[in-house]
XYZ file of C-alpha atoms in Angstrom:
518
model
C 115.618 136.033 122.236
C 112.976 135.807 119.593
C 114.439 134.968 116.202
C 113.252 136.008 112.773
C 112.436 132.357 112.263
C 109.452 132.671 114.517
C 108.091 135.292 112.163
C 109.061 133.345 109.084
C 107.481 130.062 109.485
C 109.445 127.099 110.286
C 111.751 127.627 112.873
C 112.309 126.207 116.104
C 111.240 128.140 119.002
C 114.317 127.162 120.926
C 113.454 129.445 123.851
C 109.880 128.333 124.185
C 108.839 127.025 127.619
C 109.109 123.289 128.224
C 106.294 121.302 126.633
C 104.433 118.305 127.972
C 105.583 114.790 127.220
C 103.329 114.604 124.197
C 101.500 116.611 121.581
C 98.456 115.423 119.653
C 95.850 116.955 117.370
C 92.946 115.091 115.772
C 91.086 118.272 114.686
C 87.877 117.065 116.349
C 87.556 120.031 118.694
C 88.788 123.004 116.672
C 87.097 124.698 113.743
C 90.065 126.637 112.336
C 93.812 127.031 112.764
C 94.806 129.942 114.957
C 98.062 131.713 115.631
C 99.372 130.844 118.113
C 100.016 127.941 118.317
C 100.094 127.522 114.513
C 102.208 129.715 112.298
C 102.754 130.063 108.582
C 100.150 130.319 105.843
C 97.296 129.182 108.034
C 94.741 130.922 105.797
C 95.501 128.289 103.139
C 94.170 125.516 105.405
C 90.744 124.701 106.792
C 89.148 122.227 109.186
C 86.572 120.260 107.176
C 84.774 117.217 108.529
C 87.189 117.072 111.468
C 90.244 116.929 109.211
C 92.895 119.480 108.340
C 92.734 120.217 104.599
C 94.603 122.417 102.191
C 91.907 124.744 100.885
C 93.093 127.446 98.480
C 90.354 129.150 96.456
C 92.467 131.031 93.891
C 95.764 129.230 93.341
C 98.460 130.064 90.823
C 99.834 127.559 88.351
C 102.498 126.427 90.857
C 102.046 126.919 94.596
C 103.501 126.208 98.021
C 101.635 126.376 101.328
C 103.366 125.792 104.661
C 102.353 125.654 108.294
C 104.129 124.608 111.459
C 103.557 124.082 115.161
C 106.033 123.662 117.991
C 106.277 120.132 119.373
C 108.525 118.511 122.005
C 111.647 116.409 121.322
C 112.818 113.538 123.517
C 115.653 111.041 123.747
C 113.173 108.626 122.198
C 110.389 110.084 120.063
C 107.501 108.760 118.000
C 105.693 110.761 115.299
C 102.364 109.566 113.899
C 99.824 110.894 111.433
C 97.345 110.212 108.652
C 97.845 111.739 105.222
C 95.376 111.588 102.330
C 96.262 112.831 98.871
C 93.526 112.975 96.231
C 96.077 112.301 93.498
C 99.134 110.197 92.801
C 102.156 112.265 93.944
C 104.220 113.696 91.077
C 107.172 115.952 90.442
C 104.921 119.039 90.765
C 102.419 117.811 93.349
C 104.105 116.519 96.466
C 104.402 116.875 100.214
C 107.111 117.325 102.829
C 106.512 116.815 106.522
C 109.374 118.178 108.646
C 109.762 116.169 111.839
C 113.009 116.847 113.684
C 115.425 119.762 113.505
C 118.880 118.663 114.585
C 121.008 121.565 113.354
C 120.920 125.337 112.897
C 123.378 126.261 110.155
C 122.446 129.967 110.087
C 119.472 132.204 110.744
C 117.930 130.913 107.514
C 119.226 127.333 107.091
C 118.357 124.313 109.183
C 118.936 120.566 109.044
C 115.824 118.431 109.394
C 114.722 114.837 109.231
C 111.591 114.848 107.086
C 109.046 112.661 105.319
C 108.374 113.041 101.606
C 105.479 111.978 99.394
C 106.229 112.412 95.661
C 108.749 114.796 94.076
C 110.259 111.903 92.162
C 109.604 109.332 94.882
C 107.208 106.417 94.294
C 106.568 105.819 97.989
C 107.021 107.547 101.341
C 110.684 108.323 102.051
C 112.486 109.453 105.194
C 115.046 112.130 104.324
C 117.846 114.182 105.798
C 117.256 117.652 104.331
C 118.689 121.156 104.628
C 115.901 123.708 104.572
C 116.529 127.311 103.592
C 113.925 129.946 104.523
C 114.082 133.003 102.272
C 113.280 136.589 103.362
C 110.156 136.416 101.209
C 108.853 133.593 103.386
C 109.336 130.949 100.690
C 111.474 127.942 101.420
C 113.765 125.733 99.383
C 115.537 122.468 100.022
C 119.224 122.864 99.275
C 120.242 119.310 100.230
C 118.305 116.041 100.385
C 119.668 112.608 101.311
C 117.496 109.503 101.565
C 117.680 107.777 104.937
C 114.907 105.229 104.285
C 113.823 104.560 100.695
C 110.106 103.815 100.386
C 110.087 103.057 96.648
C 109.623 99.328 97.287
C 106.137 100.194 98.575
C 104.706 102.529 95.910
C 101.686 104.697 96.534
C 98.414 104.233 94.682
C 96.351 106.699 92.671
C 94.723 108.401 95.684
C 96.800 107.214 98.610
C 95.592 107.309 102.191
C 98.610 106.576 104.364
C 99.201 106.369 108.077
C 102.827 106.859 109.072
C 104.744 106.051 112.222
C 108.314 107.303 112.606
C 110.508 106.576 115.619
C 113.874 107.944 116.666
C 116.012 106.801 119.579
C 119.232 108.608 120.383
C 122.020 106.087 119.970
C 119.924 103.745 117.785
C 118.548 105.642 114.805
C 115.279 105.811 112.868
C 112.491 103.515 111.738
C 109.570 104.154 109.377
C 106.258 102.267 109.164
C 103.516 102.990 106.634
C 99.976 101.681 106.394
C 98.273 102.166 103.041
C 101.018 101.590 100.493
C 99.822 100.099 97.229
C 99.228 96.292 97.160
C 99.682 95.939 100.935
C 95.975 96.173 101.809
C 95.418 97.287 105.386
C 98.803 96.005 106.508
C 101.247 98.208 108.413
C 104.611 97.686 106.739
C 108.058 98.403 108.175
C 109.504 100.387 105.276
C 112.995 100.373 106.735
C 115.506 101.502 109.331
C 118.362 103.985 109.333
C 121.377 104.231 111.631
C 121.513 108.005 111.070
C 121.925 109.404 114.586
C 122.388 113.108 115.272
C 120.701 114.339 118.424
C 119.015 117.721 118.323
C 120.391 120.394 120.682
C 116.826 121.687 121.077
C 114.109 120.541 123.479
C 111.417 121.408 120.963
C 111.037 122.368 117.339
C 108.675 122.924 114.464
C 106.549 120.129 113.082
C 106.058 121.408 109.543
C 103.645 120.575 106.726
C 104.803 121.820 103.322
C 102.463 121.298 100.344
C 103.655 121.813 96.761
C 100.847 121.768 94.187
C 99.465 122.845 90.858
C 96.214 124.741 90.370
C 94.085 121.576 90.123
C 95.407 120.163 93.439
C 94.732 123.164 95.663
C 92.186 121.213 97.758
C 93.697 117.763 97.523
C 95.785 117.403 100.743
C 94.244 116.166 104.034
C 95.768 115.463 107.462
C 94.500 113.895 110.665
C 95.546 112.277 113.955
C 98.946 113.988 114.183
C 100.941 113.264 117.332
C 104.415 113.434 118.842
C 105.001 111.319 121.953
C 107.864 110.226 124.149
C 109.145 106.688 123.596
C 109.704 104.624 120.485
C 106.454 102.729 120.411
C 106.287 100.953 117.078
C 102.904 99.975 115.613
C 101.470 96.877 117.237
C 102.225 93.850 115.142
C 99.057 92.638 113.550
C 98.343 89.059 114.355
C 98.901 87.026 111.269
C 95.794 85.273 110.146
C 96.384 81.561 109.891
C 97.021 80.524 106.326
C 94.148 78.333 105.175
C 95.492 74.911 104.293
C 94.334 72.391 101.744
C 94.043 68.621 101.959
C 95.991 66.205 99.778
C 94.598 63.200 97.973
C 95.965 59.728 97.214
C 97.100 59.636 93.607
C 99.397 56.666 92.900
C 100.359 53.412 94.625
C 103.294 51.106 93.840
C 102.902 47.776 95.656
C 104.992 45.505 93.401
C 108.071 47.485 92.368
C 110.758 46.434 89.963
C 113.426 44.217 91.484
C 115.583 46.398 93.709
C 113.006 49.186 93.664
C 110.883 50.562 96.492
C 107.208 50.561 97.210
C 105.758 54.046 97.260
C 102.635 56.119 97.672
C 102.054 59.406 95.913
C 99.960 62.325 97.154
C 98.738 65.236 95.084
C 97.470 68.679 96.122
C 94.310 69.310 94.059
C 93.368 72.455 96.002
C 94.271 76.121 95.589
C 95.869 76.185 99.061
C 99.180 74.843 100.385
C 99.210 71.448 102.075
C 101.388 70.520 105.049
C 102.017 66.756 104.600
C 103.200 66.249 108.189
C 99.674 67.077 109.367
C 98.493 63.858 107.725
C 99.069 60.156 108.234
C 98.419 56.889 106.434
C 97.218 53.584 107.748
C 96.587 50.057 106.474
C 93.297 48.418 107.401
C 93.736 45.255 109.517
C 90.749 43.098 110.513
C 88.327 45.886 109.777
C 90.082 48.680 111.686
C 93.066 51.015 111.496
C 94.950 49.946 114.607
C 97.867 52.254 113.864
C 98.568 55.156 111.570
C 101.930 56.489 110.462
C 102.520 60.227 110.297
C 104.068 61.546 107.107
C 107.593 62.954 107.528
C 108.349 66.665 107.772
C 111.317 66.635 105.413
C 109.223 68.250 102.677
C 106.646 70.163 104.659
C 104.855 72.272 102.067
C 103.026 70.883 99.070
C 101.858 73.737 96.880
C 98.772 73.614 94.657
C 99.261 71.242 91.743
C 102.322 69.559 93.253
C 102.990 65.888 93.842
C 105.014 64.195 96.584
C 106.172 60.579 96.695
C 106.923 58.694 99.928
C 109.113 55.610 99.459
C 111.003 53.201 101.703
C 114.138 54.486 99.985
C 114.034 57.446 97.624
C 116.748 55.895 95.442
C 114.481 52.893 95.027
C 112.357 55.197 92.888
C 114.754 57.712 91.369
C 117.212 55.036 90.188
C 114.454 53.421 88.131
C 112.547 56.537 87.043
C 115.038 59.361 86.298
C 112.183 61.773 85.645
C 110.726 61.194 89.132
C 110.021 64.390 91.069
C 109.867 65.239 94.797
C 110.625 61.753 96.180
C 111.027 61.543 99.966
C 112.419 58.657 102.011
C 109.917 57.299 104.547
C 111.635 54.334 106.172
C 108.525 53.451 108.213
C 106.209 53.358 105.205
C 103.661 50.603 105.872
C 104.035 47.547 103.664
C 101.821 47.509 100.585
C 100.865 43.886 100.033
C 100.980 42.687 96.420
C 97.818 40.618 96.891
C 95.778 43.582 98.032
C 95.192 46.005 100.896
C 93.094 48.990 101.968
C 94.945 52.222 102.628
C 93.504 55.246 104.409
C 94.651 58.883 104.438
C 94.095 60.564 107.816
C 94.123 64.155 108.966
C 96.034 64.822 112.173
C 93.902 64.169 115.241
C 91.008 62.492 113.409
C 90.050 58.823 113.727
C 88.185 58.485 110.450
C 90.102 58.548 107.164
C 89.655 61.391 104.736
C 89.638 58.818 101.953
C 90.289 55.138 101.389
C 91.545 53.124 98.462
C 91.009 49.378 98.200
C 93.950 48.080 96.170
C 93.624 44.910 94.144
C 96.184 43.728 91.560
C 93.275 43.120 89.167
C 92.839 46.909 88.995
C 96.188 47.121 87.164
C 94.610 45.649 84.060
C 94.942 42.539 81.957
C 98.509 41.299 81.728
C 99.662 43.459 84.636
C 98.391 41.504 87.643
C 101.763 39.917 88.339
C 103.945 42.280 86.311
C 106.486 44.064 88.480
C 106.839 47.821 88.293
C 103.226 48.668 87.434
C 101.749 51.392 89.603
C 98.069 51.958 90.259
C 97.270 55.447 89.003
C 94.309 57.641 89.808
C 92.367 58.778 86.769
C 90.403 61.827 87.982
C 90.511 64.115 90.999
C 86.831 64.879 90.502
C 85.895 61.253 91.167
C 86.321 59.939 94.733
C 89.457 57.960 95.478
C 87.263 55.188 96.874
C 85.789 54.413 93.436
C 87.663 51.384 92.000
C 86.782 52.525 88.485
C 88.837 55.674 89.121
C 92.080 53.696 89.134
C 94.087 51.923 86.439
C 97.576 50.590 85.849
C 100.181 52.929 84.438
C 100.417 52.927 80.652
C 103.314 51.101 78.969
C 104.103 54.323 77.098
C 104.965 55.948 80.438
C 107.009 53.005 81.696
C 104.012 51.769 83.732
C 104.589 54.363 86.484
C 104.737 58.132 86.905
C 106.174 58.919 90.360
C 106.006 62.601 91.207
C 104.519 63.850 87.972
C 101.476 63.678 85.707
C 99.775 60.274 85.726
C 99.685 58.549 82.368
C 96.021 57.692 83.111
C 95.068 61.213 84.220
C 91.886 62.561 82.669
C 92.599 65.897 84.313
C 95.262 66.506 81.693
C 93.357 64.861 78.836
C 96.049 62.258 78.284
C 93.999 59.157 79.037
C 92.659 56.663 76.560
C 95.673 57.173 74.322
C 95.991 54.041 72.251
C 99.290 52.626 71.032
C 100.348 51.450 67.567
C 100.451 47.682 67.207
C 104.245 47.712 67.076
C 104.616 49.703 70.320
C 107.238 48.093 72.540
C 106.622 47.443 76.201
C 108.100 49.440 79.036
C 109.637 52.869 78.533
C 109.409 52.360 74.803
C 108.731 54.394 71.745
C 106.202 56.741 73.291
C 109.030 58.446 75.221
C 111.294 59.681 72.452
C 113.790 62.503 71.978
C 112.053 65.649 70.750
C 114.018 65.458 67.493
C 112.533 62.018 66.776
C 109.023 63.281 67.536
C 109.515 66.282 65.235
C 110.775 64.025 62.454
C 107.768 61.707 62.790
C 105.344 64.639 62.637
C 106.946 66.071 59.504
C 106.790 62.664 57.759
C 103.128 61.961 58.546
C 101.115 60.878 55.514
C 98.386 63.044 54.019
C 95.181 62.930 56.038
C 96.936 62.527 59.424
C 95.978 64.622 62.446
C 98.181 65.826 65.316
C 98.365 68.220 68.237
C 100.530 69.070 71.237
C 99.920 69.632 74.929
C 102.672 71.002 77.185
C 102.609 70.596 80.956
C 104.829 71.558 83.834
C 105.925 68.573 85.901
C 103.328 69.636 88.476
C 100.671 68.754 85.830
C 99.786 72.410 85.322
C 98.851 72.984 81.703
C 101.137 75.439 79.919
C 99.550 75.432 76.463
C 97.736 73.383 73.826
C 98.776 73.572 70.171
C 96.704 72.529 67.182
C 98.010 70.612 64.186
C 99.265 73.681 62.342
C 101.141 74.999 65.404
C 102.536 71.511 66.129
C 103.921 71.146 62.594
C 105.348 74.658 62.851
C 107.359 73.964 66.018
C 108.518 70.635 64.637
C 109.728 72.311 61.444
C 111.548 75.098 63.298
C 113.194 72.610 65.654
C 114.241 70.354 62.757
C 115.799 73.371 61.055
C 118.072 73.899 64.064
C 116.251 76.372 66.270
C 116.244 75.908 70.036
C 113.325 73.802 71.292
C 112.148 76.451 73.731
C 112.224 79.123 71.033
C 110.454 76.819 68.581
C 107.625 76.151 71.027
C 107.546 79.557 72.691
C 108.415 78.177 76.133
C 110.359 80.068 78.819
C 113.612 78.561 80.038
C 114.281 77.439 83.611
C 111.517 74.812 83.778
C 111.028 71.113 83.127
C 108.183 70.207 80.778
C 106.233 67.132 79.788
C 105.453 67.419 76.076
C 102.642 65.174 74.846
C 102.110 64.982 71.077
C 99.049 63.071 69.882
C 98.952 61.573 66.433
C 96.244 59.940 64.365
C 97.200 58.413 61.032
C 94.445 57.736 58.497
C 94.552 54.005 59.210
C 95.223 53.946 62.979
C 93.825 54.976 66.306
C 95.118 57.945 68.289
C 98.453 57.393 70.011
C 100.916 59.544 71.916
C 104.545 60.531 71.691
C 106.000 62.086 74.838
C 109.217 63.625 76.046
C 110.406 65.267 79.236
C 112.757 68.196 78.669
C 114.446 70.815 80.806
C 115.003 74.138 79.088
């Protein structure tokens, strides 16, 4: 029995002889579509540069061109193809590709699983559709349900996409797409669907249905179409190894406060992640590093601009410095001798240190040689760690130590060389003040004073700098009762180090600081 469907385009040739276990067409060896095996509006398509292209010379304002070819169905089936659209799909310019007919409702209505580009979709969707073929030869979709939503992977302006669709009876469908926007050359699993209705037919029409305006009548291209037995998903691309950075020594605490812990601090100055457990530290004994100690894996990714502190006991740091960040217990931390030592940072598997620091209590500065709780802070990441002049004791205004956050001596954040008023108290004194006290001081500055603000994330990343006018503005708004974040224009959900510098007419520059969480 030959149905009307065979004459009208899309339908399954359910009495056609059995087909081979695959069908493929790359358009390399044909110069035009012929009937058979193709049917439909084949005059609207041409083979150009070994690709199938829609090629309509005199289109109307709105058009539809459809072709189909009979392909085999299996218990497990894979469909593949390349589709290039010379436009971003829209509500008037879009494409359907009918893959699998699983139901014949009447002589003119059929249920299909199909792919869709456009028509309200941002990506490539897999749909369950009911297709109605009209006596005129035109078709319409009377029902459309999304099986796999591709909107999370939107198409670009002129998308070139390669699709792979698999169906296994009893398991359902999967859709992969290569060429979605912002995914580069990566093949992405768009999604899966448990929809599972087996076709009663051994073969059916693979249909291409182009909907287009006058200006898009030559803007659809197709290549490398195939239908094969088995659900062979795209080979997983081997992930390229993520390039890793190398940390640097940034702060050393050898003589902690009573009850506190010794610690070392590392910083990631690179634009790549660092894996701390791939590094080790060692203390030089009699001119050699006889042993090195691997860093623990408890915090195994240090992102660019982040700090990490390794201490004998984490509470030996956090109990004394509430603002401390990212402190990790390392019970086997080598002892840091108060009288001096040389510490080396090693990369896994290497015998020579990446960098060395020779610690001497004299480097802490006058008055700090025997003072407990003074850390040795690195000044600049641009200067080698081995340079003794690149280290100094933590400033009194910062409590003499900055574990896990911006060093008080750091030139990288332009907070070094900040002098203190003569009446500045020692320890965590007046420089760390509530923001309300800082705002009040700014608003009461005498005529001729200068000021400014710098705001940092706790990773030391600069958020913004504010001149004197902007600093006085946020101080005034905050003093009038506005929220601090709103006053300074800072987003909530972060911790910030706010550094306000002040210069009175009769004094040197000094700093006021606060750490806030908004």
